[in-house]
Short mmCIF file of C-alpha atoms in Angstrom, two decimals:
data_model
loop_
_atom_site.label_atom_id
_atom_site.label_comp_id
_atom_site.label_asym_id
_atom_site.label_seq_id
_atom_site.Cartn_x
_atom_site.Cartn_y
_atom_site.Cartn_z
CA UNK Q 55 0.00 0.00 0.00
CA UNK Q 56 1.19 3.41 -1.04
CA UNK Q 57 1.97 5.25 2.03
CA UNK Q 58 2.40 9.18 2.44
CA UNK Q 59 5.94 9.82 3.62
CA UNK Q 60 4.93 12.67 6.18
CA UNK Q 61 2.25 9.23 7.45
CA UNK Q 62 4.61 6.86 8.07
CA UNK Q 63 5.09 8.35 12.19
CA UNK Q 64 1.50 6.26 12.40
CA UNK Q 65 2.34 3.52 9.79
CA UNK Q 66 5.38 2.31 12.04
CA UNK Q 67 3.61 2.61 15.27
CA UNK Q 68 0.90 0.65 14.25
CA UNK Q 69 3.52 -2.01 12.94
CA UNK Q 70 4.91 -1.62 16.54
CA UNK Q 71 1.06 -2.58 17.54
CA UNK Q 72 1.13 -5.39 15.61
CA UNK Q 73 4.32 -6.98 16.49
CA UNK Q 74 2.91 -6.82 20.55
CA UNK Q 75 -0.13 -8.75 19.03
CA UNK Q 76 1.94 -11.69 17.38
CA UNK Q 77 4.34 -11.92 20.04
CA UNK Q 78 0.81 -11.99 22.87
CA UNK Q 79 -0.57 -14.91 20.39
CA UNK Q 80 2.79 -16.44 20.28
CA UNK Q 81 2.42 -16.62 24.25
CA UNK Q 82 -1.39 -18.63 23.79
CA UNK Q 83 0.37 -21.32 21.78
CA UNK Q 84 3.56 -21.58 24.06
CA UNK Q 85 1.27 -21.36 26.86
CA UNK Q 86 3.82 -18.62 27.80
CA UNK Q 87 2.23 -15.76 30.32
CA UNK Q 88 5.31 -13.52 30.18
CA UNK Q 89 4.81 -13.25 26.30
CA UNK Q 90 1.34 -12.71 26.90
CA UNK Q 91 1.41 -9.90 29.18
CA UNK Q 92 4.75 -8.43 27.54
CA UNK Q 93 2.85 -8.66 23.85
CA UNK Q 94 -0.30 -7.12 25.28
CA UNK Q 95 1.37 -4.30 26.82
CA UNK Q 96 3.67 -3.39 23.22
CA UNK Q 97 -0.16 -4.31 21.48
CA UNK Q 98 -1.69 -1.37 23.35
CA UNK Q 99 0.83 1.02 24.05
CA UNK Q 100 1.30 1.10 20.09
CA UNK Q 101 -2.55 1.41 19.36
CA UNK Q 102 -2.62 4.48 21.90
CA UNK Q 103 0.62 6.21 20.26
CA UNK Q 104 -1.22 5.35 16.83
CA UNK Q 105 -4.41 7.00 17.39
CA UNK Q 106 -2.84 9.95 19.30
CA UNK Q 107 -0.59 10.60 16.18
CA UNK Q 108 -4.00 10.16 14.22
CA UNK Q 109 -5.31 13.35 16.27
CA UNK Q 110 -2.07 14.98 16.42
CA UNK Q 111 -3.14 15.15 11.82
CA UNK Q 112 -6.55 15.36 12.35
CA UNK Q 113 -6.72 12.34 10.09
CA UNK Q 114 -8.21 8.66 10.76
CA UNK Q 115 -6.44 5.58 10.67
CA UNK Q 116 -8.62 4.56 7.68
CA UNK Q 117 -7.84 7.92 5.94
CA UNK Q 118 -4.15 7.39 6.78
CA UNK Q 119 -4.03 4.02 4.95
CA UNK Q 120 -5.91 4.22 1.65
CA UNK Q 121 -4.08 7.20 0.80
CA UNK Q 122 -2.63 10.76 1.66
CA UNK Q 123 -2.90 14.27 1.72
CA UNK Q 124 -1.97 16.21 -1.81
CA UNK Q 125 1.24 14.26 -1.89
CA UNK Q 126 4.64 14.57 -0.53
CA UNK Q 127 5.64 18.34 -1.63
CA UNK Q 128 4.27 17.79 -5.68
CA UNK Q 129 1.12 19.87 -5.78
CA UNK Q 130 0.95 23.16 -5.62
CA UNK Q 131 -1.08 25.48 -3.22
CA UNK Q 132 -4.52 24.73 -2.31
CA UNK Q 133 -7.27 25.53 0.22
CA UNK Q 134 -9.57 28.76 0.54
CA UNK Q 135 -6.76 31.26 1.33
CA UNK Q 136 -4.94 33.04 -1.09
CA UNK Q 137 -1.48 34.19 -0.70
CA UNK Q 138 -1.25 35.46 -4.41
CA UNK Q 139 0.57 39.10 -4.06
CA UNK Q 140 1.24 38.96 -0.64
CA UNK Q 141 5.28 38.56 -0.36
CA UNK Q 142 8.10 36.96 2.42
CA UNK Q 143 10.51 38.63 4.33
CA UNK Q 144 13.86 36.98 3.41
CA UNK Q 145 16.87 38.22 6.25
CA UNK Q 146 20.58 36.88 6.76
CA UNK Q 147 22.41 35.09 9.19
CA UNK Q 148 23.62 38.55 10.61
CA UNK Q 149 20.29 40.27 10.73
CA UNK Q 150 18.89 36.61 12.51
CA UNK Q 151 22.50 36.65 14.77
CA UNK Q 152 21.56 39.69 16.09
CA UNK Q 153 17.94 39.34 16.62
CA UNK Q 154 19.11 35.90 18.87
CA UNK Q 155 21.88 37.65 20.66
CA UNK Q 156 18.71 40.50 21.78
CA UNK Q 157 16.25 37.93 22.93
CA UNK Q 158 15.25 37.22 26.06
CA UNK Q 159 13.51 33.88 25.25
CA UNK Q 160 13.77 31.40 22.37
CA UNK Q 161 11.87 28.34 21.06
CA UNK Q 162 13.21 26.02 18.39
CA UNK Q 163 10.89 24.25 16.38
CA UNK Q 164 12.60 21.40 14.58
CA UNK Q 165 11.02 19.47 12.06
CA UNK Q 166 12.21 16.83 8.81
CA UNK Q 167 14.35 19.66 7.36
CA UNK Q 168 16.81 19.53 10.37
CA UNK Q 169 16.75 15.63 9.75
CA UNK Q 170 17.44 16.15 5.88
CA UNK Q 171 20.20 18.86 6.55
CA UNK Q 172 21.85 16.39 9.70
CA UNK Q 173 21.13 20.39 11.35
CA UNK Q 174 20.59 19.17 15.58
CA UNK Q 175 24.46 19.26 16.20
CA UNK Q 176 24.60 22.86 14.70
CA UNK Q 177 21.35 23.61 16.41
CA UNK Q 178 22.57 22.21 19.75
CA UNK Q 179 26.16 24.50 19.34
CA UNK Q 180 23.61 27.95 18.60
CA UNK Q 181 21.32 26.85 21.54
CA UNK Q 182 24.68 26.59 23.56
CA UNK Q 183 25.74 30.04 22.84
CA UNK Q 184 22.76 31.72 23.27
CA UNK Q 185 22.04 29.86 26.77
CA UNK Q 186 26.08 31.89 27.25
CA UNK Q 187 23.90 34.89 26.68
CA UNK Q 188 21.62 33.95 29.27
CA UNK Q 189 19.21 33.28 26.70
CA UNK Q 190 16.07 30.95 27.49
CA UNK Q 191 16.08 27.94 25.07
CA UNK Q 192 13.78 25.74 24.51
CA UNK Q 193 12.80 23.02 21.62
CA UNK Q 194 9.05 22.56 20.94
CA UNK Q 195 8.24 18.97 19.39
CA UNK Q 196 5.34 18.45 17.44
CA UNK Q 197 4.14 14.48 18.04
CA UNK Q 198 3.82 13.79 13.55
CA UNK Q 199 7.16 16.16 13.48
CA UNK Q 200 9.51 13.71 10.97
CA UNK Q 201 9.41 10.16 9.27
CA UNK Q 202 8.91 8.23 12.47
CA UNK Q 203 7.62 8.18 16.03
CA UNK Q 204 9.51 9.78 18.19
CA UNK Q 205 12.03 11.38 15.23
CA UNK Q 206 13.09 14.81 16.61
CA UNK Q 207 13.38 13.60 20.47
CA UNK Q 208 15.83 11.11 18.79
CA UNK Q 209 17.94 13.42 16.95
CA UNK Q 210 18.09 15.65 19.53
CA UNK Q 211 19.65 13.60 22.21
CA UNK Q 212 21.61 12.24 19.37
CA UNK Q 213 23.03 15.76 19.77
CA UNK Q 214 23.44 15.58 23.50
CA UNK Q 215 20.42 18.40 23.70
CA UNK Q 216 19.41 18.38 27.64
CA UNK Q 217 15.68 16.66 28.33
CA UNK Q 218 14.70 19.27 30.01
CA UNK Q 219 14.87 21.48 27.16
CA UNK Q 220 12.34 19.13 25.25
CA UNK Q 221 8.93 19.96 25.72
CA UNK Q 222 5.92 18.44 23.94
CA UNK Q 223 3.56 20.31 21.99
CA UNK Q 224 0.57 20.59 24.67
CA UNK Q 225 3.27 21.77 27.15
CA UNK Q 226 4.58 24.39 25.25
CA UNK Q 227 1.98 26.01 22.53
CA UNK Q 228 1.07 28.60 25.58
CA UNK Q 229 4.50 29.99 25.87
CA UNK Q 230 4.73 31.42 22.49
CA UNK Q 231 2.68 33.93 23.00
CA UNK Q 232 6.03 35.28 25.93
CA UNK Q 233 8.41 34.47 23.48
CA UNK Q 234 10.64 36.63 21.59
CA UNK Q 235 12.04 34.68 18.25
CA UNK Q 236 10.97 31.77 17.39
CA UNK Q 237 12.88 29.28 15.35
CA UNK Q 238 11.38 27.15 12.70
CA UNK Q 239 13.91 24.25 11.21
CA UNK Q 240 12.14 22.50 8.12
CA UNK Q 241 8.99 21.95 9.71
CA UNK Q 242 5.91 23.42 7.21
CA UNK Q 243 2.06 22.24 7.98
CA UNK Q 244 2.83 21.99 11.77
CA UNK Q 245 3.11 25.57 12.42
CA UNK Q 246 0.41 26.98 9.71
CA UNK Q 247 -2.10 28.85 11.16
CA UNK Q 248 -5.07 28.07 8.08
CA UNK Q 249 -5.82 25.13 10.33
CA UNK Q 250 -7.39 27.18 12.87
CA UNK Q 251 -9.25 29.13 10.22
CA UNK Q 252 -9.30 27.45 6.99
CA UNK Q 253 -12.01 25.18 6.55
CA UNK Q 254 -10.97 24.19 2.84
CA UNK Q 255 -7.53 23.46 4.03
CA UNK Q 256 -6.83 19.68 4.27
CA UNK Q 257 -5.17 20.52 7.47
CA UNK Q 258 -8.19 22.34 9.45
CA UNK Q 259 -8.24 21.39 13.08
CA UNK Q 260 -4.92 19.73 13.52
CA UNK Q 261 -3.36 20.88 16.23
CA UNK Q 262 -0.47 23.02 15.19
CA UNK Q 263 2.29 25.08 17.23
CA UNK Q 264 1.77 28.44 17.77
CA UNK Q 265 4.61 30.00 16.49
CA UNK Q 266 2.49 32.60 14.87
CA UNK Q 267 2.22 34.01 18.22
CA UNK Q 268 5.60 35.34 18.84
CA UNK Q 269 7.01 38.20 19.21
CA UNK Q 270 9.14 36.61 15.63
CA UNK Q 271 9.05 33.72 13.41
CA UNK Q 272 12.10 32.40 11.67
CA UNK Q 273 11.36 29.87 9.26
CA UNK Q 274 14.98 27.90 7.75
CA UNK Q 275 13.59 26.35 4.55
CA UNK Q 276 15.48 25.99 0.62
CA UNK Q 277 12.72 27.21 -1.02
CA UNK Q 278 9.17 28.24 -0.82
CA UNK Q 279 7.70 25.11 -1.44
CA UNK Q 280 4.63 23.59 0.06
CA UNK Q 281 4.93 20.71 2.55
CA UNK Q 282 3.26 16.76 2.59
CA UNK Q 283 -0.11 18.44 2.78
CA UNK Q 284 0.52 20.49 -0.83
CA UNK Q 285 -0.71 23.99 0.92
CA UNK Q 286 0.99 27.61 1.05
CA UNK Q 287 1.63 28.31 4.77
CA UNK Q 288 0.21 31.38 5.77
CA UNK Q 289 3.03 31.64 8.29
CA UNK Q 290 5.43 32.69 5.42
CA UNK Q 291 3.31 35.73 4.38
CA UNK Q 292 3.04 36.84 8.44
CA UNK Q 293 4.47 40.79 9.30
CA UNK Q 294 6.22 39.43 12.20
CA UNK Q 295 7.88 36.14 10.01
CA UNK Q 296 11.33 36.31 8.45
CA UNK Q 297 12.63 33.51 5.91
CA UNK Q 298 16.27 32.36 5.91
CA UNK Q 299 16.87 30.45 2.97
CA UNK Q 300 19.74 27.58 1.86
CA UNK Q 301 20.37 24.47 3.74
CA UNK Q 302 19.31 24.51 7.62
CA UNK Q 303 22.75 23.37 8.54
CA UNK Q 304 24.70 25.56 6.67
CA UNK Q 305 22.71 28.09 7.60
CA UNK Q 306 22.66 27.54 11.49
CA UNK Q 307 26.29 27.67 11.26
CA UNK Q 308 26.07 31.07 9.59
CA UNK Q 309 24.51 32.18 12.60
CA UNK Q 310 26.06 30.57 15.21
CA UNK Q 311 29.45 32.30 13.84
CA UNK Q 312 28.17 35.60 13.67
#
C-alpha cells in the first residue's frame, strides 16, 4: 500500500502494535504468560501512540491508509486562502544573529528539514551560545514532526540536547505567546495557522504550534515550497515572520558564527 511519507510516524507505530499482538498470540500457543502480558502491553501502548498521532493530523487511521494528503511536496497550493501578491521577508544570518543575541527567550521548532540537513548538532552549538547569553532555550516537538515516532526527540539527544529542554507540543503552545524569536527548522504544515481558520484546508483542526504568536518567526527552509499536505503556509506571508533560505545546517552555522 502506497503510504504518504509525512504518514509513516503512524504507519510504524501501528507495525509496533502489531508486532505486541503476534508476540501476545505467540504466548497462547507456548502457553507462555510472560509473552502474553509483555505482547499485550507493546499491542496497546502502540494502538494508543497510533491514534494519538491520528489526532495529532486530524486524520483517521482509515484515511491514513488508503491514501494521503496532496502528496509529498508535488502539488501546488490549495485551500480557501490566497497568498497570491502577498510577499516573504527573506533576512541573513547577521540580521537573525543579532535578533538571537537580543532575545530574552527562544523556542526552536525542529522538524524533517533539520533531519534532511543532519542540522541538531549545529542547532545544539547555537542553543549553547545563546544559553552563554543567558538566553532561554527551549525546543518545541510536534508528536507527527519527521518520518517516524519519536524522530526529533531522537535526533536531539543524538546531539546531547538536555531533556529538560524538550517539551511536547501541549506543554509548550502557551508559551509562544512570551516568546521573543521563534525558530522554525524545516517543519511546514505543523506551524500553519489556516488550520485554525481554513475550513478548505486539508489541514483544518490539527493541532499546530503556535509559532504565529511570537514576538518573531524564523522559518529555515530551501525554497518556498509547500509541505506533505501540498498547501501555502500562511506563516510565510506573516508581518512578524522572516525567511532564511539555503540548507538549515549551513545556515545555522552562519549564525552561530556571527
Amino acid at each position: 500500500i502506497p503510504i504518504g511519507g509525512a504518514d509513516m510516524p503512524v504507519v510504524v507505530a501501528l507495525l509496533n502494535s502489531y508486532s505486541g499482538l503476534a508476540a501476545a498470540a505467540t504466548g497462547f500457543v507456548l502457553n507462555n504468560t510472560a509473552l502474553i502480558v509483555s505482547g499485550a502491553l507493546v499491542g496497546a501502548s502502540g494502538l494508543i501512540l497510533t491514534n494519538i498521532m491520528c489526532e495529532a493530523m486530524n486524520r483517521s487511521l482509515f484515511n491514513v491508509l488508503i491514501g494521503g494528503f496532496g502528496g509529498d511536496s508535488g502539488g501546488g497550493p490549495s485551500g480557501a486562502t490566497s497568498t497570491e501578491g502577498l510577499t516573504v521577508n527573506s533576512t541573513t544570518s547577521d540580521d537573525v544573529a543579532i535578533l538571537l543575541s537580543y532575545a530574552n527567550k527562544v523556542i526552536f521548532v525542529p522538524g524533517y528539514g533539520m533531519a534532511v540537513a543532519q542540522a541538531q548538532h549545529a542547532v545544539r552549538e547555537l542553543a549553547e551560545e545563546l544559553a552563554k547569553k543567558d538566553v532561554e532555550v527551549k525546543f518545541a516537538v510536534h508528536p507527527v514532526a519527521g518520518r517516524m515516532p519519536g524522530h526529533m526527540n531522537v535526533l536531539l539527544a543524538e546531539a546531547n540536547v538536555p531533556y529538560d529542554q524538550l517539551f511536547e507540543m501541549d506543554e509548550i503552545n502557551g508559551e509562544f505567546e512570551t516568546t521573543d524569536v521563534a525558530v522554525v527548522i524545516g517543519a511546514n504544515d505543523v506551524v500553519n495557522p489556516a488550520a485554525r481558520h481554513d475550513k478548505s484546508s486539508p489541514i483544518y483542526g490539527m493541532p499546530i504550534l503556535n509559532v504565529d504568536h511570537a514576538a518573531t518567526s524564523i522559518v529555515l527552509k530551501r525554497s518556498m515550497r509547500p509541505g506533505y499536505a501540498g498547501i501555502d503556509n500562511e506563516l510565510f506571508y506573516n508581518s512578524n515572520n522572516q525567511m532564511l533560505f539555503g540548507d538549515a545546517k549551513d545556515s545555522i552555522s552562519a549564525v552561530t558564527n556571527e
